[in-house]
Coordinates of C-alpha atoms in Angstrom, one line a residue:
M1 CA -1.3 4.2 -2.0
A2 CA 1.8 2.5 -0.7
D3 CA 4.5 5.0 -1.0
S4 CA 2.7 6.7 -3.8
N5 CA 4.0 10.1 -3.0
A6 CA 7.5 8.9 -3.2
S7 CA 6.7 8.5 -6.9
S8 CA 5.4 11.9 -7.5
G9 CA 7.8 14.2 -5.7
S10 CA 11.2 15.1 -7.3
P11 CA 14.0 14.5 -4.8
E12 CA 16.4 17.5 -4.7
E13 CA 19.9 16.6 -6.0
T14 CA 22.5 18.2 -3.7
A15 CA 25.9 17.4 -4.9
N16 CA 28.8 19.2 -3.2
P17 CA 32.0 19.0 -5.2
S18 CA 34.5 20.8 -3.1
S19 CA 36.0 23.7 -5.0
D20 CA 39.7 22.9 -4.6
G21 CA 39.5 19.3 -5.5
N22 CA 40.6 18.2 -2.0
A23 CA 38.5 16.3 0.5
P24 CA 35.9 18.7 1.9
S25 CA 36.7 20.0 5.4
E26 CA 34.4 19.3 8.3
S27 CA 33.0 22.9 8.2
D28 CA 32.2 22.4 4.5
L29 CA 30.4 19.2 5.4
A30 CA 28.5 20.9 8.2
L31 CA 27.5 23.7 5.8
D32 CA 26.5 21.2 3.2
T33 CA 24.2 19.4 5.7
L34 CA 22.7 22.7 6.7
A35 CA 22.1 23.7 3.1
R36 CA 20.5 20.3 2.5
K37 CA 18.2 20.7 5.5
V38 CA 17.1 24.1 4.4
Q39 CA 16.5 22.8 0.9
E40 CA 14.5 19.9 2.3
S41 CA 12.4 22.1 4.5
L42 CA 11.6 24.3 1.4
T43 CA 10.5 21.4 -0.7
L44 CA 8.5 20.1 2.2
G45 CA 6.8 23.5 2.5
K46 CA 6.1 23.5 -1.1
R47 CA 4.6 20.1 -1.0
H48 CA 2.4 21.0 2.0
K49 CA 1.1 24.2 0.4
F50 CA -1.4 22.0 -1.4
W51 CA -2.3 19.9 1.7
E52 CA -2.9 23.0 3.8
T53 CA -5.8 23.9 1.5
Q54 CA -7.4 20.4 2.0
P55 CA -9.7 19.1 4.7
V56 CA -7.1 16.9 6.4
G57 CA -5.7 17.0 9.9
Q58 CA -3.2 19.8 10.1
F59 CA 0.1 19.6 12.0
K60 CA -0.9 22.7 14.0
D61 CA -3.9 20.9 15.4
I62 CA -2.0 17.9 16.8
G63 CA -3.1 17.3 20.4
D64 CA -6.0 19.8 20.3
T65 CA -8.7 17.7 22.1
S66 CA -11.4 20.3 21.6
L67 CA -11.7 19.5 17.9
P68 CA -14.6 17.1 17.2
E69 CA -13.9 13.7 15.8
G70 CA -15.5 13.0 12.4
P71 CA -15.9 14.9 9.1
I72 CA -13.8 18.1 8.9
E73 CA -16.1 19.7 6.3
P74 CA -19.8 18.9 5.7
P75 CA -20.9 17.5 2.3
T76 CA -21.6 20.0 -0.4
P77 CA -25.0 19.8 -2.1
L78 CA -24.4 17.5 -5.2
S79 CA -25.6 20.3 -7.5
E80 CA -22.7 22.4 -6.3
V81 CA -20.0 19.9 -7.1
K82 CA -18.0 21.0 -10.1
Q83 CA -19.4 19.2 -13.1
E84 CA -16.4 19.5 -15.5
P85 CA -13.0 18.1 -15.0
Y86 CA -10.2 20.3 -13.7
N87 CA -8.0 21.9 -16.4
L88 CA -4.8 20.2 -17.2
P89 CA -1.7 21.9 -18.8
N90 CA -2.5 22.4 -22.5
L91 CA -0.7 19.4 -24.0
Y92 CA -2.5 16.9 -21.9
E93 CA -6.0 15.4 -21.7
W94 CA -8.0 13.2 -19.2
V95 CA -8.9 9.7 -20.0
T96 CA -11.0 7.2 -18.1
C97 CA -9.1 3.9 -18.0
N98 CA -11.1 0.8 -18.7
I99 CA -8.9 -1.8 -16.9
N100 CA -11.0 -4.6 -18.5
S101 CA -9.6 -3.7 -21.9
D102 CA -6.4 -5.6 -22.5
E103 CA -4.9 -2.7 -24.4
M104 CA -5.6 -0.2 -21.7
C105 CA -4.5 -2.5 -18.9
T106 CA -1.2 -3.0 -20.7
E107 CA -0.7 0.8 -21.0
V108 CA -1.4 1.2 -17.2
Y109 CA 0.8 -1.7 -16.4
N110 CA 3.7 -0.3 -18.5
L111 CA 3.4 3.2 -16.9
L112 CA 3.4 1.8 -13.4
T113 CA 6.2 -0.8 -14.1
N114 CA 8.5 2.0 -15.4
N115 CA 7.5 4.9 -13.1
Y116 CA 5.9 3.8 -9.9
V117 CA 7.4 3.5 -6.4
E118 CA 11.1 2.8 -6.0
D119 CA 13.2 2.3 -2.8
D120 CA 15.5 5.1 -1.7
E121 CA 18.5 3.6 -3.5
N122 CA 16.6 3.0 -6.8
M123 CA 17.3 -0.7 -6.7
F124 CA 13.8 -2.0 -6.7
R125 CA 10.5 -0.9 -8.2
F126 CA 7.0 -2.3 -7.6
N127 CA 5.8 -4.4 -10.5
Y128 CA 2.0 -5.0 -10.1
S129 CA 0.8 -7.6 -12.5
K130 CA -2.2 -7.0 -14.8
E131 CA -4.3 -9.6 -12.9
F132 CA -3.4 -7.8 -9.7
L133 CA -4.5 -4.4 -11.1
R134 CA -7.8 -5.8 -12.2
W135 CA -8.4 -7.4 -8.8
A136 CA -7.3 -4.2 -6.9
L137 CA -9.5 -1.9 -9.0
H138 CA -12.7 -4.0 -9.5
P139 CA -14.2 -4.6 -6.0
P140 CA -18.0 -4.8 -5.6
G141 CA -19.6 -1.5 -6.6
Y142 CA -16.5 0.0 -8.2
F143 CA -16.8 3.1 -10.3
K144 CA -15.1 3.1 -13.8
S145 CA -14.9 6.9 -13.6
W146 CA -12.6 6.7 -10.6
H147 CA -9.8 5.1 -12.7
I148 CA -8.2 8.2 -14.2
G149 CA -5.4 8.6 -16.7
V150 CA -3.6 11.6 -18.3
R151 CA -2.6 11.3 -21.9
V152 CA -0.4 13.5 -24.2
K153 CA -2.9 14.9 -26.7
S154 CA -0.6 14.5 -29.7
S155 CA 0.9 11.0 -29.2
K156 CA -1.9 9.6 -26.9
K157 CA 0.8 8.2 -24.6
L158 CA -0.4 7.5 -21.1
V159 CA 1.8 9.6 -18.7
A160 CA -0.1 9.7 -15.4
F161 CA -2.6 7.6 -13.4
I162 CA -4.6 7.7 -10.2
T163 CA -7.4 5.5 -8.9
G164 CA -10.1 5.3 -6.3
I165 CA -12.3 2.4 -5.1
P166 CA -15.3 2.5 -2.8
A167 CA -14.9 1.0 0.7
R168 CA -16.9 0.9 3.9
I169 CA -14.4 1.8 6.7
R170 CA -15.3 1.7 10.3
V171 CA -13.6 4.5 12.4
H172 CA -14.3 3.7 16.1
N173 CA -18.1 3.2 16.1
E174 CA -18.9 5.0 12.8
I175 CA -19.1 3.2 9.5
V176 CA -18.1 5.7 6.8
M177 CA -18.3 5.3 3.0
M178 CA -14.9 6.2 1.7
A179 CA -12.8 6.1 -1.4
E180 CA -9.4 4.3 -1.1
I181 CA -7.0 6.3 -3.3
N182 CA -4.1 4.4 -4.8
F183 CA -1.6 4.1 -7.7
L184 CA -0.9 7.8 -8.0
C185 CA 1.9 7.7 -10.6
V186 CA 3.4 10.5 -12.8
H187 CA 5.8 9.7 -15.6
K188 CA 9.4 10.4 -14.5
K189 CA 9.9 13.0 -17.1
L190 CA 6.9 15.0 -16.0
R191 CA 7.5 15.2 -12.3
S192 CA 8.1 19.0 -12.4
K193 CA 4.7 19.7 -14.1
R194 CA 2.7 19.8 -10.8
L195 CA 0.3 17.2 -12.2
A196 CA -0.1 15.3 -8.9
P197 CA -2.2 18.0 -7.2
V198 CA -4.5 18.4 -10.2
M199 CA -5.0 14.6 -10.3
I200 CA -5.8 14.5 -6.6
K201 CA -8.3 17.3 -7.0
E202 CA -9.8 15.5 -10.0
V203 CA -10.2 12.1 -8.3
T204 CA -11.7 14.0 -5.3
R205 CA -14.2 15.7 -7.6
R206 CA -15.3 12.4 -9.1
V207 CA -15.6 10.8 -5.7
H208 CA -17.8 13.7 -4.6
L209 CA -20.1 13.2 -7.6
E210 CA -21.0 9.8 -6.1
N211 CA -21.9 11.5 -2.8
I212 CA -18.8 10.2 -1.0
W213 CA -16.9 12.8 1.1
Q214 CA -14.1 10.8 2.9
A215 CA -11.1 8.9 1.7
A216 CA -8.2 6.7 3.0
Y217 CA -4.7 6.5 1.5
T218 CA -1.2 5.6 2.5
A219 CA 2.2 7.2 1.5
G220 CA 5.8 6.6 2.3
V221 CA 6.3 10.4 2.9
V222 CA 5.0 12.5 5.8
L223 CA 2.1 14.8 4.8
P224 CA -0.4 16.6 7.0
T225 CA -1.3 14.5 9.1
P226 CA -0.9 10.7 9.5
I227 CA -3.5 8.9 11.6
S228 CA -0.9 6.2 12.2
T229 CA 2.6 5.2 11.1
C230 CA 3.6 1.6 10.5
Q231 CA 6.9 -0.2 9.9
Y232 CA 7.6 -2.7 7.2
W233 CA 9.2 -6.0 8.3
H234 CA 10.8 -8.6 6.0
R235 CA 11.3 -12.3 6.4
S236 CA 13.9 -13.9 4.1
L237 CA 12.7 -17.0 2.3
N238 CA 15.5 -17.1 -0.3
P239 CA 18.4 -15.4 1.6
K240 CA 21.0 -16.1 -1.1
K241 CA 19.1 -14.3 -3.8
L242 CA 18.1 -11.4 -1.4
I243 CA 21.8 -10.9 -0.6
D244 CA 22.9 -11.2 -4.2
V245 CA 20.5 -8.5 -5.4
G246 CA 21.3 -6.1 -2.5
F247 CA 17.9 -6.5 -0.8
S248 CA 19.6 -7.7 2.4
R249 CA 23.2 -7.9 3.6
L250 CA 25.1 -10.7 5.1
G251 CA 25.1 -10.2 8.9
A252 CA 28.3 -9.5 10.8
R253 CA 30.3 -12.8 11.4
M254 CA 27.7 -14.7 9.3
T255 CA 28.6 -16.9 6.3
M256 CA 26.1 -17.5 3.4
S257 CA 25.7 -21.2 4.5
R258 CA 24.9 -20.2 8.1
T259 CA 22.4 -17.6 6.8
I260 CA 20.7 -20.1 4.6
K261 CA 20.4 -22.5 7.6
L262 CA 19.1 -19.7 9.8
Y263 CA 16.1 -19.0 7.5
K264 CA 15.4 -22.6 6.6
L265 CA 11.8 -23.7 7.0
P266 CA 10.1 -27.1 7.3
E267 CA 8.9 -28.8 4.1
S268 CA 5.3 -29.0 5.2
T269 CA 2.8 -27.1 7.4
V270 CA 2.2 -28.4 10.9
T271 CA -1.4 -27.3 11.7
P272 CA -4.0 -30.1 11.4
G273 CA -6.9 -29.0 9.1
F274 CA -4.8 -26.2 7.4
R275 CA -6.0 -25.9 3.8
K276 CA -6.7 -23.5 1.0
M277 CA -9.8 -21.3 1.3
E278 CA -12.7 -22.3 -1.1
L279 CA -15.8 -20.5 -2.3
H280 CA -18.1 -22.4 0.2
D281 CA -15.9 -21.0 3.0
V282 CA -16.9 -17.4 2.3
P283 CA -19.7 -17.1 5.0
A284 CA -17.6 -18.7 7.7
V285 CA -14.5 -16.6 6.9
T286 CA -16.7 -13.5 6.8
R287 CA -17.9 -14.2 10.3
L288 CA -14.4 -14.9 11.5
I289 CA -12.9 -11.7 10.0
R290 CA -15.8 -9.4 11.0
N291 CA -15.5 -10.6 14.6
Y292 CA -11.7 -10.1 14.6
L293 CA -11.6 -6.7 13.0
S294 CA -14.2 -5.3 15.4
Q295 CA -11.4 -4.8 18.0
F296 CA -9.5 -2.3 16.0
A297 CA -10.0 1.5 15.9
V298 CA -10.0 1.7 12.1
A299 CA -10.9 -1.3 9.9
P300 CA -12.8 -2.3 6.8
D301 CA -16.5 -3.3 7.3
F302 CA -16.4 -6.5 5.1
D303 CA -19.5 -8.3 4.0
E304 CA -19.6 -11.7 2.2
N305 CA -19.2 -10.0 -1.3
D306 CA -16.1 -8.2 -0.1
V307 CA -14.6 -11.3 1.4
E308 CA -15.3 -13.3 -1.8
H309 CA -13.6 -10.6 -3.8
W310 CA -10.7 -9.7 -1.6
L311 CA -9.8 -13.1 0.0
L312 CA -10.8 -15.9 -2.3
P313 CA -7.5 -17.2 -3.7
K314 CA -6.5 -16.0 -7.1
E315 CA -3.3 -17.4 -8.7
D316 CA -0.4 -15.1 -8.3
V317 CA -2.6 -12.3 -6.8
V318 CA -3.9 -13.4 -3.4
D319 CA -3.5 -16.6 -1.3
S320 CA -5.7 -17.5 1.6
Y321 CA -5.6 -20.5 3.9
L322 CA -7.7 -21.5 6.8
V323 CA -7.8 -24.0 9.6
E324 CA -10.9 -26.3 9.6
S325 CA -11.1 -28.3 12.9
P326 CA -10.8 -32.0 12.0
E327 CA -13.3 -32.8 14.8
T328 CA -16.0 -30.1 14.5
H329 CA -15.3 -28.9 10.9
E330 CA -15.5 -25.4 12.3
I331 CA -13.4 -22.7 10.6
T332 CA -11.2 -21.5 13.4
D333 CA -8.3 -19.6 11.9
F334 CA -7.4 -17.8 8.7
C335 CA -4.3 -16.3 7.0
S336 CA -3.7 -14.5 3.7
F337 CA -1.1 -12.8 1.7
Y338 CA -1.0 -11.0 -1.7
T339 CA 1.6 -11.1 -4.4
L340 CA 3.5 -8.0 -5.3
P341 CA 6.8 -8.5 -7.1
S342 CA 9.4 -5.9 -7.6
S343 CA 11.6 -5.3 -10.7
I344 CA 15.2 -5.6 -9.7
L345 CA 17.0 -2.6 -11.4
G346 CA 20.4 -3.1 -13.0
N347 CA 21.2 -6.7 -11.9
Q348 CA 22.7 -9.0 -14.6
N349 CA 21.4 -12.3 -12.9
Y350 CA 17.9 -11.4 -11.7
S351 CA 15.1 -9.3 -13.0
T352 CA 12.3 -9.9 -10.4
L353 CA 11.9 -10.2 -6.7
K354 CA 8.9 -12.3 -5.8
A355 CA 7.4 -10.8 -2.6
A356 CA 4.4 -11.9 -0.5
Y357 CA 2.7 -9.3 1.6
S358 CA 0.8 -10.3 4.8
Y359 CA -2.9 -9.3 4.4
Y360 CA -5.6 -10.4 6.9
N361 CA -4.8 -13.0 9.5
V362 CA -7.2 -14.3 12.3
S363 CA -6.2 -16.7 15.0
T364 CA -8.8 -18.0 17.5
K365 CA -7.6 -21.6 18.2
T366 CA -4.2 -21.9 16.4
P367 CA -1.5 -19.7 17.9
L368 CA -0.8 -16.8 15.5
L369 CA 2.9 -17.7 15.6
Q370 CA 2.2 -21.2 14.3
L371 CA -0.4 -20.0 11.8
M372 CA 2.0 -17.5 10.3
N373 CA 4.9 -20.0 10.3
D374 CA 2.6 -22.2 8.1
A375 CA 2.0 -19.2 5.9
L376 CA 5.8 -18.8 5.5
I377 CA 6.1 -22.5 4.6
V378 CA 3.5 -22.2 1.9
A379 CA 5.0 -19.0 0.5
K380 CA 8.5 -20.7 0.4
R381 CA 7.0 -23.7 -1.3
K382 CA 5.6 -21.3 -4.0
D383 CA 9.0 -19.8 -4.6
Y384 CA 8.6 -16.4 -2.9
D385 CA 11.9 -14.7 -2.1
V386 CA 10.6 -12.6 0.8
F387 CA 7.6 -12.3 3.0
N388 CA 6.7 -8.8 4.1
A389 CA 4.4 -7.6 6.9
L390 CA 3.4 -4.3 8.5
D391 CA 3.3 -4.1 12.3
V392 CA -0.5 -3.6 12.1
M393 CA -3.2 -5.6 14.0
H394 CA -1.5 -8.4 16.0
N395 CA 1.4 -8.8 13.6
E396 CA 4.0 -7.5 16.1
S397 CA 3.5 -10.6 18.2
F398 CA 5.1 -12.9 15.6
L399 CA 7.6 -10.7 13.7
K400 CA 10.8 -11.1 15.8
E401 CA 10.0 -14.7 16.8
L402 CA 9.6 -15.7 13.1
K403 CA 12.9 -13.9 12.1
F404 CA 11.4 -10.9 10.3
G405 CA 13.8 -8.0 10.3
P406 CA 12.7 -4.3 10.3
G407 CA 12.9 -2.6 6.9
D408 CA 13.9 1.0 6.0
G409 CA 10.3 1.7 4.9
K410 CA 7.7 3.4 7.0
L411 CA 4.1 3.6 5.8
H412 CA 1.9 6.5 6.9
Y413 CA -1.9 6.1 6.9
Y414 CA -4.1 9.1 6.2
L415 CA -7.8 9.9 6.2
Y416 CA -9.2 12.7 4.0
N417 CA -11.9 14.9 5.5
Y418 CA -12.1 12.9 8.6
R419 CA -10.5 13.8 11.9
I420 CA -9.3 11.3 14.5
R421 CA -8.3 13.1 17.7
Q422 CA -5.6 10.7 18.8
T423 CA -2.9 9.3 16.6
L424 CA -3.3 5.5 16.5
K425 CA -0.6 2.9 17.3
A426 CA 0.0 0.6 14.4
A427 CA -1.5 -2.2 16.5
E428 CA -4.8 -0.3 16.6
L429 CA -5.1 -0.4 12.9
G430 CA -7.1 -3.2 11.2
L431 CA -6.7 -1.9 7.6
V432 CA -4.3 -3.0 4.9
L433 CA -4.3 -1.0 1.7
L434 CA -2.7 -2.6 -1.4

């Protein structure tokens, strides 16, 4: 749910025109800052009122080692799970979204493209493609009923959306069936209607009906209580365009030509046996990935079906490369990234930023630095503008060296109805949510 809550809260506008038309004095500014802080704490309180009623780690429990690790509340007997959907405000109705239908997929695509996550300056907005949405929402064993929309009864216009997909997630030594919750999006004009909490409750109800009691999600805002907080890093592949659209700035004492030279990559990859993953590689890649992910505190428990679905290359959705030893033909290393463009808002020359996001990478024989440099080369060849990565798993070991710069964005990871006693470092996390 990358940043999804950023798309469902309404930021408070706090303009401070000074009364006499002169520049505001320092004491006015101090007062203004204070007023804004009070305002923010009030909106934060309001937002957390919902989460304080939910089985999630609470801020007051941080550091309390007497609390047991694992489920916070036991499962309810299935017969006691609410059978009817939650009530929506009168003008709206629930709809189950069949993403296989072209018409429905277009509606969801349009809602997300115009209303989903934006950066703080409102310059960029995620632009998930239809192929990406189908891939993201149809893993093995998915439930149609977990793809939930809200329509206006009269016009039938789709105005809100939330999804869940099933996943086996290992937390320390326990494998837990979970729902990964994503794509929470409310139309900009309806942000004041308090639809998001009802939608979260409704997707939770439908997850419970399948006898699943835990969930994982991410958000760009702090809610009770992150299990880990990660940082986004960005590697320029097309620095001129990134600077032109305001994604990055020209460094102090840097010219455009020096910047272009700084980020220049070789034409071709250097690792012998580096090639695109194919269907027959699935068993070997599964072994490699399972073995690698076993060292992290929280990670998916992938089987061959999962690897085939999530990691087999799909044009403009997910790219995967591996290293096959020229001597032994053993698969020794693996890297992957998914494609998530952003719409560029209000720029005359460019409408789309083509971004690659680092996914799962495993190095056993090839140094991770070299493997990821090859991934950058491939992404550059395919006309990506930027390569993004979180500092999860072993990513931190190559970020600075490969000229990634830290972004403004933090991503917080959450578990629903599952307590982890200790907050995890980003490097202890082996999970990437789309």
